[in-house]
mmCIF file of C-alpha atoms in Angstrom:
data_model
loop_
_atom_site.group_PDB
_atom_site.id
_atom_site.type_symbol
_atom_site.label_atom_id
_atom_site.label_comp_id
_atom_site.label_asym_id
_atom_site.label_seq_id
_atom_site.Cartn_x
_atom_site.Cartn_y
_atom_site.Cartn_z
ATOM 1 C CA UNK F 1 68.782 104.081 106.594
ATOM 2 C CA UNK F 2 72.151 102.474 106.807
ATOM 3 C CA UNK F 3 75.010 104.335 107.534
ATOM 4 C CA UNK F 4 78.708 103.589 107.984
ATOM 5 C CA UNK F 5 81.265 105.217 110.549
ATOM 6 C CA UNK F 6 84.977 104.920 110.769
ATOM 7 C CA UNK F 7 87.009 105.197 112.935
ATOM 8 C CA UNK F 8 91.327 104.580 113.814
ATOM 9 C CA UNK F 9 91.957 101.841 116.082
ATOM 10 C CA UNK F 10 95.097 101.281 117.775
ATOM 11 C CA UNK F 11 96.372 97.974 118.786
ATOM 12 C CA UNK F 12 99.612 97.248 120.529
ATOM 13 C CA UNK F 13 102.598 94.917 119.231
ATOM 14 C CA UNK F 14 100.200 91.529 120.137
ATOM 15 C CA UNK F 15 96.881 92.685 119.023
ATOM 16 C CA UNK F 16 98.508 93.581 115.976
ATOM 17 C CA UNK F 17 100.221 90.313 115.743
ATOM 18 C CA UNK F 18 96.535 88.902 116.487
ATOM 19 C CA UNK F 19 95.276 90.831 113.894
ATOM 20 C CA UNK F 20 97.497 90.129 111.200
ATOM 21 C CA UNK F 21 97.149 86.007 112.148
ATOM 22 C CA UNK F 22 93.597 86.402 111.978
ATOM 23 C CA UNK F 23 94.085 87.825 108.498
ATOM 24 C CA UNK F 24 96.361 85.184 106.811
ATOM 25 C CA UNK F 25 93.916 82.596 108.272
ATOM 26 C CA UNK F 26 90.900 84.125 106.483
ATOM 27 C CA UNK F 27 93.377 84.696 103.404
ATOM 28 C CA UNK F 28 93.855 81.315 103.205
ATOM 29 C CA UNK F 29 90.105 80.367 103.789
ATOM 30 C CA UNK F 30 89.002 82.616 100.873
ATOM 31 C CA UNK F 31 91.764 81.410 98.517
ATOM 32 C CA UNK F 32 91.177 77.689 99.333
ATOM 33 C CA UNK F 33 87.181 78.345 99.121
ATOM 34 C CA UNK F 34 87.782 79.903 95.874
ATOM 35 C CA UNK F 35 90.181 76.728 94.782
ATOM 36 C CA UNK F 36 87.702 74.094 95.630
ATOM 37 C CA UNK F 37 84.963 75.711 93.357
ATOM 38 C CA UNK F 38 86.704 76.261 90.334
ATOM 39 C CA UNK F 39 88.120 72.244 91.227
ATOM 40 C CA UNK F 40 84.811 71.056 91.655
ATOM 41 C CA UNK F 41 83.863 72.901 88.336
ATOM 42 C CA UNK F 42 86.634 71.539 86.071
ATOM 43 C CA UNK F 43 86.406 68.281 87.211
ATOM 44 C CA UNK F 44 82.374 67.539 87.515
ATOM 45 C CA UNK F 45 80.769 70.310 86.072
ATOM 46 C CA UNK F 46 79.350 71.113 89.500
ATOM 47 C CA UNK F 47 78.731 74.227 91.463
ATOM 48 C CA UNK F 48 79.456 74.645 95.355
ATOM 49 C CA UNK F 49 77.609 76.591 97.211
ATOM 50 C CA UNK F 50 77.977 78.804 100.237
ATOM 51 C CA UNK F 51 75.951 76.929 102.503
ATOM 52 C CA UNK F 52 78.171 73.297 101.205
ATOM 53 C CA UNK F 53 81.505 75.678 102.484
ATOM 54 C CA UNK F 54 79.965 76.913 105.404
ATOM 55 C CA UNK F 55 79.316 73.242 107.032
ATOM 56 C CA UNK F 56 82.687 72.092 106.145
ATOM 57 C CA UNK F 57 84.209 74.770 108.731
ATOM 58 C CA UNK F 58 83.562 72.641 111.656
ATOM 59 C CA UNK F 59 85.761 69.872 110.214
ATOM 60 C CA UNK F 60 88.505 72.726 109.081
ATOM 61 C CA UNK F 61 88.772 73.926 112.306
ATOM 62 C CA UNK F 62 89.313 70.229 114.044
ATOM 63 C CA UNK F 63 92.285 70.115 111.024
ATOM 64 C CA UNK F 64 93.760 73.613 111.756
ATOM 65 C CA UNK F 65 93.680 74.732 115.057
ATOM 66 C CA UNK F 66 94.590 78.008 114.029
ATOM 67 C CA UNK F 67 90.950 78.636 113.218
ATOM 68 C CA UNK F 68 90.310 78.570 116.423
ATOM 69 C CA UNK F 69 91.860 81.673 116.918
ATOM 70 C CA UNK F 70 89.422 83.375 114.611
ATOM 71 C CA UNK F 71 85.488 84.444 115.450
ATOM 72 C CA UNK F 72 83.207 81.592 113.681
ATOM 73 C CA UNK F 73 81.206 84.649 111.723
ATOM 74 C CA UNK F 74 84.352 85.986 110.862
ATOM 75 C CA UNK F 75 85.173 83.005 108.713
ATOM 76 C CA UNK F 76 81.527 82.510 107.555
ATOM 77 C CA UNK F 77 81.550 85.993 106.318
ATOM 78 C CA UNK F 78 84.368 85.365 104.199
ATOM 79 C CA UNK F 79 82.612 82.506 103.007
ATOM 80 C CA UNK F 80 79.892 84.633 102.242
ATOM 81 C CA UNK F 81 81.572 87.788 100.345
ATOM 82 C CA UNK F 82 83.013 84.433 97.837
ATOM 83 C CA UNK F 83 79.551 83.667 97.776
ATOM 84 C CA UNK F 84 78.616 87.447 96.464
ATOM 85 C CA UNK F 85 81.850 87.805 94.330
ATOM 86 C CA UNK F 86 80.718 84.882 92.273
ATOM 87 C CA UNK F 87 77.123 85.820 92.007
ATOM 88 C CA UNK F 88 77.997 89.585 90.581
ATOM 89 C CA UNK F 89 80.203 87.294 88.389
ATOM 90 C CA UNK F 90 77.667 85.416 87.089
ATOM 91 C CA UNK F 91 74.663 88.174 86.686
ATOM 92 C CA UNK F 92 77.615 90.492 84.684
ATOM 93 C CA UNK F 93 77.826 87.626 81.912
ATOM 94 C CA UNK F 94 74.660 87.379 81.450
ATOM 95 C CA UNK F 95 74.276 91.274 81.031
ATOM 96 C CA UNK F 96 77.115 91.036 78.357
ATOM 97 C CA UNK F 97 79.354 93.185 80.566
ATOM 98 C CA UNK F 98 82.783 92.869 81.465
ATOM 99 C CA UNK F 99 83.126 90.223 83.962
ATOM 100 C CA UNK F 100 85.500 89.731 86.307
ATOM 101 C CA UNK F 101 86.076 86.629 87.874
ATOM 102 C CA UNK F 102 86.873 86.172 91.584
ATOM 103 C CA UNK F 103 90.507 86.592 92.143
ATOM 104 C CA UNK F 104 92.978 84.666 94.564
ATOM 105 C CA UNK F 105 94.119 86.957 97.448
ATOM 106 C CA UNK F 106 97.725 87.905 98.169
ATOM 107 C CA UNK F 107 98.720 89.635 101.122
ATOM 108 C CA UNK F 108 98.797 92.982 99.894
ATOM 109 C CA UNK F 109 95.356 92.664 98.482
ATOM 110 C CA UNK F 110 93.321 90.944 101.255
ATOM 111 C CA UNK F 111 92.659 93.756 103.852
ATOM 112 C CA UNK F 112 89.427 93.763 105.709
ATOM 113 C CA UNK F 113 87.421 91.293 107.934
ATOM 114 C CA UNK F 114 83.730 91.694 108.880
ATOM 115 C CA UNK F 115 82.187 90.738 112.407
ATOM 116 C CA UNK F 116 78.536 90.691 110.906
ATOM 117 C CA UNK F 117 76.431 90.229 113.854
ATOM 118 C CA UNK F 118 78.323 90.022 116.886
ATOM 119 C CA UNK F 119 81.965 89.506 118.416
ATOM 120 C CA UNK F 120 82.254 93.092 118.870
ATOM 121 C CA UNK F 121 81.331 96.059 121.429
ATOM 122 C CA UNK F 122 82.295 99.478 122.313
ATOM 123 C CA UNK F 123 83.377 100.219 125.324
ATOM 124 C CA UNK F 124 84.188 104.231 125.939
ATOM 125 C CA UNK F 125 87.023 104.782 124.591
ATOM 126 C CA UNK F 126 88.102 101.257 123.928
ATOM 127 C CA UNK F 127 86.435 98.688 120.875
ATOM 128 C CA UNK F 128 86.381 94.981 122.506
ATOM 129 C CA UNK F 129 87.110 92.515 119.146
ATOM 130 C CA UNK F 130 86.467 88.769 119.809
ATOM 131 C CA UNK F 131 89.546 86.604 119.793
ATOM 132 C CA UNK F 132 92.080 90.027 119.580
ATOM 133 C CA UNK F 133 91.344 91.856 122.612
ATOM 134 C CA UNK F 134 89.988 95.816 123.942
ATOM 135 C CA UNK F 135 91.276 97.878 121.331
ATOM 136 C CA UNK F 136 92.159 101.795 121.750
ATOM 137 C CA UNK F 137 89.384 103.592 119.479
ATOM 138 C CA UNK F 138 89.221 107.543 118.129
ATOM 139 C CA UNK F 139 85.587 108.105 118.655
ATOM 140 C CA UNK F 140 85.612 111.117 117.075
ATOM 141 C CA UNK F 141 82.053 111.584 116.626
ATOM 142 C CA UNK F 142 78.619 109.788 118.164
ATOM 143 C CA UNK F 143 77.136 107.239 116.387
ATOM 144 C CA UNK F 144 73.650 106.965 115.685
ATOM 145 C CA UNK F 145 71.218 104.079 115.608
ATOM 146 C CA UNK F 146 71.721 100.059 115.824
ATOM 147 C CA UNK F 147 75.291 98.790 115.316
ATOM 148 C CA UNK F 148 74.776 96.022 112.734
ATOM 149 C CA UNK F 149 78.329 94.935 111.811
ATOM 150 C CA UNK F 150 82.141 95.795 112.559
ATOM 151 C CA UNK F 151 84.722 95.869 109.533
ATOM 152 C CA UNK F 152 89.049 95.663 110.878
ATOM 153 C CA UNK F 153 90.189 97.401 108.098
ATOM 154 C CA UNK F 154 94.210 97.941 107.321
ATOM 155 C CA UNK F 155 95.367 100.816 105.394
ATOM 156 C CA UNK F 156 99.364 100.948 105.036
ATOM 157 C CA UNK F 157 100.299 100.342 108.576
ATOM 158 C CA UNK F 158 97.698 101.696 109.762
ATOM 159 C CA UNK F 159 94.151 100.039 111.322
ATOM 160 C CA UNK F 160 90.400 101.111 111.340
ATOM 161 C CA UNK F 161 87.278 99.662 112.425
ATOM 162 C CA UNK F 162 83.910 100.604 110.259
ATOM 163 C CA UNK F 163 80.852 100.262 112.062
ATOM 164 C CA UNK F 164 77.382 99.696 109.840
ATOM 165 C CA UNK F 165 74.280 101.507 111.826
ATOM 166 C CA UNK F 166 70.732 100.821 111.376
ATOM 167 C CA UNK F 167 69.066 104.045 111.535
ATOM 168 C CA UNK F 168 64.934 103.943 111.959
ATOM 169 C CA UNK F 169 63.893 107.367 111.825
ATOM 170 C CA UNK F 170 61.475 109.512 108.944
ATOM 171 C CA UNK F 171 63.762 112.963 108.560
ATOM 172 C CA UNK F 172 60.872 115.582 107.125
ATOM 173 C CA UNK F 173 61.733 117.379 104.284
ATOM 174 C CA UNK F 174 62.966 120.905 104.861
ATOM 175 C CA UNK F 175 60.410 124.061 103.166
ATOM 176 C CA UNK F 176 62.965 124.794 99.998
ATOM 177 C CA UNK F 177 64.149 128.635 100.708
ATOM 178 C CA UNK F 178 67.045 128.187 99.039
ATOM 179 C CA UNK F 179 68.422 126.141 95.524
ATOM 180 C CA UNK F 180 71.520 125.918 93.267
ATOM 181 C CA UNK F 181 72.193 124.033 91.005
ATOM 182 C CA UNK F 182 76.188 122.405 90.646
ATOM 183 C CA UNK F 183 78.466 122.338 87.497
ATOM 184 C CA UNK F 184 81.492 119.949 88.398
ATOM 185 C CA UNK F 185 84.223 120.741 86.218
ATOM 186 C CA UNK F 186 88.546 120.830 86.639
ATOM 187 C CA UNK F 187 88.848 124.565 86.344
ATOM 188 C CA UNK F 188 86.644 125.202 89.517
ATOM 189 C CA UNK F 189 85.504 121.611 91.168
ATOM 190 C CA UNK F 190 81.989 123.334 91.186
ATOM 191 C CA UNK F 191 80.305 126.085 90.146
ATOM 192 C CA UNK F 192 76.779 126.890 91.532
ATOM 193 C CA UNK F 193 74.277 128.730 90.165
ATOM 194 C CA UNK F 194 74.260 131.527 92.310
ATOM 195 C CA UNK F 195 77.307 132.338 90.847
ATOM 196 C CA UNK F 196 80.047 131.238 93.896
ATOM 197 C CA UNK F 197 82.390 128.546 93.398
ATOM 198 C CA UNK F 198 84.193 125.825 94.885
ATOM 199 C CA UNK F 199 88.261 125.719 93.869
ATOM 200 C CA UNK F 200 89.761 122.040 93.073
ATOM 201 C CA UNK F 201 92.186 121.613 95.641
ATOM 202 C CA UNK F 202 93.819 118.863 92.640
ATOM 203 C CA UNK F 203 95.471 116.917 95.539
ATOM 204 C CA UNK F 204 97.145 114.290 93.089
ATOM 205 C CA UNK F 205 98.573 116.498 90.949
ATOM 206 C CA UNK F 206 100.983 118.629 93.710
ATOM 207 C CA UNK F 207 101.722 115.106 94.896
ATOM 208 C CA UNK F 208 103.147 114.261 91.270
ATOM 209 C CA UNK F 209 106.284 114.801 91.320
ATOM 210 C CA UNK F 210 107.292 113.298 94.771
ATOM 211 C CA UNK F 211 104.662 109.903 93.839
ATOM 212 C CA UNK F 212 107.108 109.877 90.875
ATOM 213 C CA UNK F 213 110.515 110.561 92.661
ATOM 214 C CA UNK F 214 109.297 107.699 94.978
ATOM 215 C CA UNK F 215 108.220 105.221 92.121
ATOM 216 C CA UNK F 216 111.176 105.131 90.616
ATOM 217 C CA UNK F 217 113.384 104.247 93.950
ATOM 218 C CA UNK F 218 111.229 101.718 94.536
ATOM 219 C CA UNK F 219 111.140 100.347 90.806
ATOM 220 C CA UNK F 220 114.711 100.250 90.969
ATOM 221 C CA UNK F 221 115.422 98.988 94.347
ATOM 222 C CA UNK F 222 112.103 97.259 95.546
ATOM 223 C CA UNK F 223 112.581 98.075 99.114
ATOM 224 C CA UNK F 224 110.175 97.365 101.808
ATOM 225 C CA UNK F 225 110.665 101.141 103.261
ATOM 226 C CA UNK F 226 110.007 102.648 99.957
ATOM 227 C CA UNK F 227 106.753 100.640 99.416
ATOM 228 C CA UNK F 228 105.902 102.258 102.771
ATOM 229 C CA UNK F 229 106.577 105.985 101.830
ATOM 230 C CA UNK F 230 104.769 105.199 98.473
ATOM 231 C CA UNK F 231 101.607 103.744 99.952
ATOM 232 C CA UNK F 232 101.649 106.540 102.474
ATOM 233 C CA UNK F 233 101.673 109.505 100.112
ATOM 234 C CA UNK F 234 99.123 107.707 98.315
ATOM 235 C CA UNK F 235 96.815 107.382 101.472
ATOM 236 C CA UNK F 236 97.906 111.187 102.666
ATOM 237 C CA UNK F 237 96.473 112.035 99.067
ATOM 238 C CA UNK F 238 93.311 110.184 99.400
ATOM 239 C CA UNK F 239 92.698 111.481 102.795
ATOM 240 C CA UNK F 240 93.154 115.175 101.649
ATOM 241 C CA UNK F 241 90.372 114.434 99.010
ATOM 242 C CA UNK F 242 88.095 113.201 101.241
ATOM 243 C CA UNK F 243 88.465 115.743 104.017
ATOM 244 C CA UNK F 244 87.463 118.351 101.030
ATOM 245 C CA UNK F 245 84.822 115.955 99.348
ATOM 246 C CA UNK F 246 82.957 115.656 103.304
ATOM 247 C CA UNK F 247 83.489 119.936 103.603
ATOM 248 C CA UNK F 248 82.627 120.769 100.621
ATOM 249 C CA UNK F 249 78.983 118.528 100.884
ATOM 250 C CA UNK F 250 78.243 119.624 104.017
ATOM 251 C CA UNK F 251 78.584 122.967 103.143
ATOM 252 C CA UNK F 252 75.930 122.642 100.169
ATOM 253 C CA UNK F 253 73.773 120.374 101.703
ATOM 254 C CA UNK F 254 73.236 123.191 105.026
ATOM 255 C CA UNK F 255 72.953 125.903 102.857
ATOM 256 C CA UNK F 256 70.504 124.437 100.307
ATOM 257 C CA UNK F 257 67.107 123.066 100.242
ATOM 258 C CA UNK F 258 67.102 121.782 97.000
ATOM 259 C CA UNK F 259 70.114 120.619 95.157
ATOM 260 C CA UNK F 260 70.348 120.129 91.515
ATOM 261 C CA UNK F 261 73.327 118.395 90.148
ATOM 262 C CA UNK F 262 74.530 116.554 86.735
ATOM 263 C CA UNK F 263 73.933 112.628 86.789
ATOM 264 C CA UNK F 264 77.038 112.266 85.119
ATOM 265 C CA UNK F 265 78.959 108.623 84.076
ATOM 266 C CA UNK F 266 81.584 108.613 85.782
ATOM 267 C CA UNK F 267 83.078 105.666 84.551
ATOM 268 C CA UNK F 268 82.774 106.342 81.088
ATOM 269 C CA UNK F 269 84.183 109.988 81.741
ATOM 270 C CA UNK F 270 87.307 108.036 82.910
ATOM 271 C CA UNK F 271 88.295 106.465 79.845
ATOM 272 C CA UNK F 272 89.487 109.485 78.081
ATOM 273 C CA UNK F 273 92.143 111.920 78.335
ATOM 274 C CA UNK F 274 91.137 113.544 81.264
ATOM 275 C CA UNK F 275 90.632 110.564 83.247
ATOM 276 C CA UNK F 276 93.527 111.483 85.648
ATOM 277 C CA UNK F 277 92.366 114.871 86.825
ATOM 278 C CA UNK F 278 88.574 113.721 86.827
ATOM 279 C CA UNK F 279 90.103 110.924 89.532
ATOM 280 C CA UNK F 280 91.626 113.328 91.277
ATOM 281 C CA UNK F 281 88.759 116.033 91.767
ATOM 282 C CA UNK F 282 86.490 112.775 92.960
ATOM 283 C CA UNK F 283 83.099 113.801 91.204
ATOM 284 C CA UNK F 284 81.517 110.529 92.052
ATOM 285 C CA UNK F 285 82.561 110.135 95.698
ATOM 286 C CA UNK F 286 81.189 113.939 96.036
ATOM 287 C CA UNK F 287 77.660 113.587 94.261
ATOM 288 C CA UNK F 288 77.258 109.967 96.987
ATOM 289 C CA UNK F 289 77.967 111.987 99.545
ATOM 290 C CA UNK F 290 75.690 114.869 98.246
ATOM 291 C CA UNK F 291 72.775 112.289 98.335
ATOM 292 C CA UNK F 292 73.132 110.311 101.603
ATOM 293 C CA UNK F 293 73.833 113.609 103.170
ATOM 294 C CA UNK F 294 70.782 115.125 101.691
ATOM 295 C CA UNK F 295 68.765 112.296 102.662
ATOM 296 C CA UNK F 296 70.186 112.890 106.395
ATOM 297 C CA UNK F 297 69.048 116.467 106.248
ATOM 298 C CA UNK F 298 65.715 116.605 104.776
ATOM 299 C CA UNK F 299 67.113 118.617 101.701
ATOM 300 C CA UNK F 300 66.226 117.674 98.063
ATOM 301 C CA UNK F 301 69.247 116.321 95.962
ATOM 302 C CA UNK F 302 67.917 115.579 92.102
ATOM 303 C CA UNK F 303 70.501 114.394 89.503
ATOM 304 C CA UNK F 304 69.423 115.706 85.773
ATOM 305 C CA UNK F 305 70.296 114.783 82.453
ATOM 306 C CA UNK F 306 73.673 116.576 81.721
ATOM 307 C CA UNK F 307 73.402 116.465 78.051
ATOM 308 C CA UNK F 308 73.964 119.700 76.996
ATOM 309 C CA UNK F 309 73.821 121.555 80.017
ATOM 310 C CA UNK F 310 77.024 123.836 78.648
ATOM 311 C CA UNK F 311 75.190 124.433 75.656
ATOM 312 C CA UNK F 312 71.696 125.470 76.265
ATOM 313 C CA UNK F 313 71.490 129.535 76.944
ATOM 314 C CA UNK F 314 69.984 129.854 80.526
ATOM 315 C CA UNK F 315 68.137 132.935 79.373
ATOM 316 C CA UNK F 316 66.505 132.032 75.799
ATOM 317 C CA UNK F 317 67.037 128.209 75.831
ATOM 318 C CA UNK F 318 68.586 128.372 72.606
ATOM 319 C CA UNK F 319 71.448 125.853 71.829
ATOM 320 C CA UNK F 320 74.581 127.788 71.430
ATOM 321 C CA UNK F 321 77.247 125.392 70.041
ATOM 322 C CA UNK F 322 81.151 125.864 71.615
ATOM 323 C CA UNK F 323 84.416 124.325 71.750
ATOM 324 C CA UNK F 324 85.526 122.419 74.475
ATOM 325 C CA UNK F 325 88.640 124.767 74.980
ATOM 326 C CA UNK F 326 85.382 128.025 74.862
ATOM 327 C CA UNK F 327 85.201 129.043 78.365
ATOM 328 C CA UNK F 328 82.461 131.654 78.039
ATOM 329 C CA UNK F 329 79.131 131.606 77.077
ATOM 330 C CA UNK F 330 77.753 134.105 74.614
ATOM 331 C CA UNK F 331 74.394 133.674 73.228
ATOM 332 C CA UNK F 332 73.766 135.326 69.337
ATOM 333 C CA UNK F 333 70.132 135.730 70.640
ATOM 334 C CA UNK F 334 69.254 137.112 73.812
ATOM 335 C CA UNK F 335 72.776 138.718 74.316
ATOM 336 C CA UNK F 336 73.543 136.690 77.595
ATOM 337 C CA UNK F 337 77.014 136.515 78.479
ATOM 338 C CA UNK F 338 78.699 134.733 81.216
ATOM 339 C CA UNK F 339 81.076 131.610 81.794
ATOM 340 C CA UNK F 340 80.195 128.836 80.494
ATOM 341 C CA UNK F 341 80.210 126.809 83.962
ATOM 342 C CA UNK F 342 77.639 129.110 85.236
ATOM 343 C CA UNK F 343 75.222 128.837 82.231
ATOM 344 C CA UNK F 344 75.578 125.248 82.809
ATOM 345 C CA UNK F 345 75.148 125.519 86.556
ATOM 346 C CA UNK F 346 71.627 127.585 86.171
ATOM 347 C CA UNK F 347 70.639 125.307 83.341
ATOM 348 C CA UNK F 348 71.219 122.316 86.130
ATOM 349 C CA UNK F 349 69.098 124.253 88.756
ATOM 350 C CA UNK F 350 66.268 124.574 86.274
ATOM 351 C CA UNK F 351 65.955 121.015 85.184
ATOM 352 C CA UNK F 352 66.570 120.409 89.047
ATOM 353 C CA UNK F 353 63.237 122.569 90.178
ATOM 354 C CA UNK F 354 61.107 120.992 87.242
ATOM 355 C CA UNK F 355 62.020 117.300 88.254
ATOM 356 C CA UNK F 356 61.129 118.403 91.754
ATOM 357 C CA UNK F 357 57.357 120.030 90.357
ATOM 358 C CA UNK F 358 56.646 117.029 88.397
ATOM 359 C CA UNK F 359 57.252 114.648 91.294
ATOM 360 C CA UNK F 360 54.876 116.823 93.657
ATOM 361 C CA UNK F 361 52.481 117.304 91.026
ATOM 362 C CA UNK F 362 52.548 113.431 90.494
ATOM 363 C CA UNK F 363 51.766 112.975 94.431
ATOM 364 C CA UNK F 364 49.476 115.100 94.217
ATOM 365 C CA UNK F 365 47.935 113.351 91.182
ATOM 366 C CA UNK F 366 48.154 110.029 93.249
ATOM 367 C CA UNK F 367 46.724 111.344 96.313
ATOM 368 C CA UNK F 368 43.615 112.432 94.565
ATOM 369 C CA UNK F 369 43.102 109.057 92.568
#
């Protein structure tokens, strides 16, 4: 298992000088890797390679000593992530999807450099980065397993350091006690099954009106400070949502053993009218952390097909058809009558425990063969 930690870092004035030199260097690096394949492209039909980049460094760095201030796997990495960018590029045309080729880098949209295998260490309280110096780290919690690779991060004017851990251990799988299934939704961000709820804190939307107040001073005056105040609210905002996301999935994955929950698309769900509010509530980034938290814990997490979930009476199984704007549930047949969320919620903890049978009954099966 592979998990990821972050953490705030805290340089002082000449680290962060360091930091930010070490940056525009790799900046450059990507932009000018990028420029010499689509050159060599145009002009001979042919394709570069990583490996063709990566032994031209040596001869870079004798032309630029300013790559000499920079750890050699830090620019080989970069090198590297080019390397990936254009190989997703590549396999998306030939799935017929939307492509997206690699893009040049400005300042504002290169932020992050990756140690992959060494250059780094932690040292109590203090992270030691090759060619920048012993950093002040918040360690604010232990991590686990075999420290793979270290990721400088900026964020606003702000810096973090995201450590990759190898972990090697088997975590049984807990004796299922307990199970709920989850309804996401923007009236309640969840509904379970047995019948409590989780409220959407809607994080964006109270910070509307001030992310407005400051767009507009800084569409009509384009100051550096305003950028600053805008990018911070924006980060407060995504902070808030993840502090609830990690709560709220702890909470269900240490009270549950089994954990049903829709296997919804988000990205389709985003290209309609309530796009917006379904960013804000952050129904993907909660059902990830749902998973790799469940894996963690020994407890079952098993996404089901949500088609017609809100539909489908939990007592009869009839379909009972309903607006979107219908809020209850209210089945002609067997009488049931609750909210709609929680009809959907039981239906999801059903289809949840039957997924779960099958794939015991089909070890079983396997074990016997």
């Amino acid at each position: 298992m592979i998990k990821s930690y972050k953490y705030r870092i805290y340089p002082n004035r000449l680290q962060g000088e360091s930091i930010e030199h070490q940056f525009n260097v790799c900046r450059w690096l990507h932009n000018t890797a990028l420029e010499h394949r689509i050159t060599a492209y145009k002009s001979a039909g042919k394709s570069i390679s990583y490996l063709m980049q990566a032994n031209e460094l040596s001869g870079i760095k004798e032309q630029f000593p300013e790559f000499s201030n920079v750890h050699s796997q830090v620019l080989q990495d970069i090198l590297k992530r080019l390397d990936i960018a254009f190989k997703h590029f590549f396999r998306r045309v030939k799935q017929g999807q939307k492509a997206g080729f690699p893009r040049f880098k400005g300042k504002e949209r290169f932020s992050s450099i990756c140690y992959p295998q060494s250059g780094f260490k932690i040292e109590g309280n203090r992270v030691l980065l090759s060619k920048i110096g012993s950093l002040k780290i918040k360690l604010h919690h232990k991590i686990i397993g075999d420290i793979k690779t270290c990721l400088v991060k900026r964020s606003g004017n702000q810096w973090y350091v995201v450590f990759t851990a190898e972990q090697n251990m088997v975590v049984p799988k807990k004796v299922v006690s307990t199970a709920v299934g989850i309804d996401l939704g923007l009236e309640s961000f969840a509904v379970l099954s047995d019948g409590s709820r989780i409220e959407n804190p809607r994080y964006l939307k109270k910070s509307e009106e001030k992310l407005k107040s400051i767009q507009s001073r800084y569409s009509k005056y384009m100051g550096k400070a305003t950028k600053g105040k805008l990018s911070a609210l924006h980060r407060k905002v995504n902070n808030q949502r993840n502090d609830f996301l990690h709560k709220a999935s702890t909470m269900v994955v240490n009270k549950y053993g089994l954990i049903g929950y829709e296997d919804l698309n988000i990205k389709e769900m985003t290209q309609g009218r309530f796009s917006k509010s379904i960013y804000d509530a952050g129904w993907g980034k909660f059902t990830d952390m749902i998973k790799y938290k469940a894996e963690s814990a020994g407890t079952y997490a098993i996404a089901v097909n949500p088609r017609n979930t809100s539909k489908i009476c939990s007592g009869c199984g009839r379909i009972v058809e309903k607006k979107i704007y219908t809020r209850s549930h209210d089945c002609p047949v067997c009488g049931l009558s609750l909210h709609r969320d929680l009809n959907a919620s039981l239906n999801i903890l059903r289809l949840g425990t039957d997924r779960m049978k099958e794939g015991f009954a089909r070890l079983h099966q396997s074990h016997i063969l």
